[in-house]
Coordinates of C-alpha atoms in Angstrom, one line a residue:
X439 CA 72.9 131.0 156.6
X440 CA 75.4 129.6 154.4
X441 CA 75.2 126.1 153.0
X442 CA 78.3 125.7 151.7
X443 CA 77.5 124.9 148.3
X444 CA 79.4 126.8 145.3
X445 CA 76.3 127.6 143.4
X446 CA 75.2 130.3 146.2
X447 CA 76.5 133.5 143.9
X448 CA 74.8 132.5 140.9
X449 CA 71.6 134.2 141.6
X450 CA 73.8 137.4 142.9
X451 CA 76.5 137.7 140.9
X452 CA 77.1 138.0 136.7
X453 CA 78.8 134.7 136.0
X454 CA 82.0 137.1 134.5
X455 CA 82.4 139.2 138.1
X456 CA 82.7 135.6 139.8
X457 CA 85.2 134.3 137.2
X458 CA 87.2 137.5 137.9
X459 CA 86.8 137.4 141.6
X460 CA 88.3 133.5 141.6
X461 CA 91.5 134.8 139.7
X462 CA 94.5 134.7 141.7
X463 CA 96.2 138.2 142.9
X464 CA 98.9 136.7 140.5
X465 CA 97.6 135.7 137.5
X466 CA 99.3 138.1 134.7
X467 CA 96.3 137.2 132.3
X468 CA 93.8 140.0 133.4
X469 CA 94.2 143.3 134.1
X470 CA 92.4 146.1 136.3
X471 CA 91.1 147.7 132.9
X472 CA 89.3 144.8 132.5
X473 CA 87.5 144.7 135.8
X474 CA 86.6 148.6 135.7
X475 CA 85.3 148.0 131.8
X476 CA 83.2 145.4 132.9
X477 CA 81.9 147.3 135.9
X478 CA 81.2 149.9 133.8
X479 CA 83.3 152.7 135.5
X480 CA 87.1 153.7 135.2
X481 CA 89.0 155.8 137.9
X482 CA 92.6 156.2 136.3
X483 CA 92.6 157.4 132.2
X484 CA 93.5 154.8 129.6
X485 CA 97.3 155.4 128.2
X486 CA 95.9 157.2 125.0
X487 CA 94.3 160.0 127.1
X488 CA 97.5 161.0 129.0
X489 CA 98.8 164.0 128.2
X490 CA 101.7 164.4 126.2
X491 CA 104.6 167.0 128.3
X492 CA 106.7 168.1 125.4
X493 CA 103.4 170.2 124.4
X494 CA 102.8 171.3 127.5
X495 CA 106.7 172.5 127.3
X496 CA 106.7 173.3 123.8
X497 CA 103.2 175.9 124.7
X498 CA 105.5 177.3 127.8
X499 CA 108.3 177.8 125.6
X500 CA 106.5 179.7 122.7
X501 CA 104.2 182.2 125.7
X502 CA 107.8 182.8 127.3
X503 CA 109.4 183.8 123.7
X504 CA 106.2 185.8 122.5
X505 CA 105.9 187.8 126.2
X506 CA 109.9 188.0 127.0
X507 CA 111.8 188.1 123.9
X508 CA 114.0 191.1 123.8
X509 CA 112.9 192.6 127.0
X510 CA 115.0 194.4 130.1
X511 CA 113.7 194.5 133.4
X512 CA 112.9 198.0 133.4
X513 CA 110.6 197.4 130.5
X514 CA 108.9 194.9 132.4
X515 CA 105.9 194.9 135.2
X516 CA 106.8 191.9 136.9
X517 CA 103.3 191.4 138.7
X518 CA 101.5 191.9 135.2
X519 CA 103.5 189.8 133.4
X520 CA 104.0 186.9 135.4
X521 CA 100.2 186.9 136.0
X522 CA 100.0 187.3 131.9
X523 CA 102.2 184.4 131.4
X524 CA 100.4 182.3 133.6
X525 CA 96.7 183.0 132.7
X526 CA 97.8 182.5 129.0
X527 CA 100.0 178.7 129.8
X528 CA 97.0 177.7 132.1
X529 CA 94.2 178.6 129.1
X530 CA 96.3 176.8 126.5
X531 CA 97.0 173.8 128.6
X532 CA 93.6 173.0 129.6
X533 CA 92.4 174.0 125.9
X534 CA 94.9 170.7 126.0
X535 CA 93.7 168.8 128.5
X536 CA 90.3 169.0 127.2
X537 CA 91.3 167.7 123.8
X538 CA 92.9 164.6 125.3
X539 CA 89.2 164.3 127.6
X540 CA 86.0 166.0 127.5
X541 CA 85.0 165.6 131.1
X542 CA 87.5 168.2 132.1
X543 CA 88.8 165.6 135.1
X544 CA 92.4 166.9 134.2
X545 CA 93.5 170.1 136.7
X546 CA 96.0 172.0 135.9
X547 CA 98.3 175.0 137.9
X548 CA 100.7 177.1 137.2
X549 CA 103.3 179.4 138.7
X550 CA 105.8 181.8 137.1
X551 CA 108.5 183.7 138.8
X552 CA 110.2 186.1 137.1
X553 CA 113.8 187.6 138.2
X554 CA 116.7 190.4 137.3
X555 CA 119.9 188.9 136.5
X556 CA 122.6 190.0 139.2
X557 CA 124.8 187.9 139.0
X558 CA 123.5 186.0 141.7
X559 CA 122.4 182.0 142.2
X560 CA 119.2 181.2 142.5
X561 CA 117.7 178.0 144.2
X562 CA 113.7 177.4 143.5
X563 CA 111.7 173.9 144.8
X564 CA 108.1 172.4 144.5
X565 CA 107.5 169.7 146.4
X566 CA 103.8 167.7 145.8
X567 CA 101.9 164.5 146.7
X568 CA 100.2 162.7 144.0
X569 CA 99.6 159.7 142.0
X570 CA 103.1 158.9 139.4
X571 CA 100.7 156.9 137.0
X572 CA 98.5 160.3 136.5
X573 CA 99.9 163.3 137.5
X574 CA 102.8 165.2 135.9
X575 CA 105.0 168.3 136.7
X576 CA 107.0 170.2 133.6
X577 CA 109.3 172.8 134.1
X578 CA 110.8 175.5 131.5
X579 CA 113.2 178.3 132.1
X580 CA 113.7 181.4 130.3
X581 CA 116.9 183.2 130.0
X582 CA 118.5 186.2 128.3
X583 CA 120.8 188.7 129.4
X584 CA 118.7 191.0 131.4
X585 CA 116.0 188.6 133.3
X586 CA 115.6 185.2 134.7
X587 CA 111.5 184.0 134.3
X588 CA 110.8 180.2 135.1
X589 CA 107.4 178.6 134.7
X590 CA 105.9 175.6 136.0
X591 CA 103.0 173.5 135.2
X592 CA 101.6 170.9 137.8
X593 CA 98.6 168.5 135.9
X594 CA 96.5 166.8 138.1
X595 CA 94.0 164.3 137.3
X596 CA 91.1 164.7 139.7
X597 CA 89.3 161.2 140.4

């Protein structure tokens, strides 16, 4: 039964969780990094372990110039080489991902069309639900006379 008295946690509860727990919803001076640190577990990564896009779009850029530079469509297998471009943007991003963190939490996917040019308009759309703070979708297009090829990369940060 409860007595009432203030001194009831004591016994239960580190004397640093109950400070934290009287804090006011409000109160700008602590932050949620500091709870999880001190509980010993962290769900979301830290800002330094977030993975930079422009290298995720600079490694689609270079695998669509080494696979697609100078190429017609008739030259080209689309089913091979789409598969080709993705396996290789998939391997290179987690080989990224897993520099940034070893516990290989980040989960990455990628899909590549690839199109003749007809003179024609072309409307393409992803939709996904995830968390803003974590997750990230990059897109590059690559376009010369003769073919149309657009990649994207979804990561995904599994916790």
């Amino acid at each position: 039964m409860y007595s009432g008295s203030g001194d009831a946690h004591k016994d239960v509860f580190p004397e640093e969780l109950v400070k934290l727990a009287q804090l006011s919803i409000y109160d700008k001076t602590h932050t949620d990094e500091s709870v999880q640190s001190l509980m010993g577990f962290r769900l979301k990564p830290r800002y330094n372990e977030t993975v930079d896009l422009t290298l995720v779009k600079q490694i689609m850029h270079t695998t669509h110039q080494t696979h697609l530079d100078g190429k017609k469509w008739k030259d080209l297998d689309p089913k091979m080489i789409c598969t080709t471009i993705s396996n290789e943007i998939n391997d290179r991003v987690k080989d990224l991902c897993r520099s940034i963190r070893e516990d290989n939490r980040y989960k990455c996917v990628v899909e590549t069309c690839i199109s003749k040019i007809n003179l024609q308009g072309v409307t393409k759309k992803t939709g996904c639900l995830w968390d803003l703070k974590t997750d990230k979708l990059v897109s590059e297009s690559y376009i010369n006379e003769h073919l149309l090829c657009c990649s994207e990369v979804i990561i995904i940060f599994y916790y």
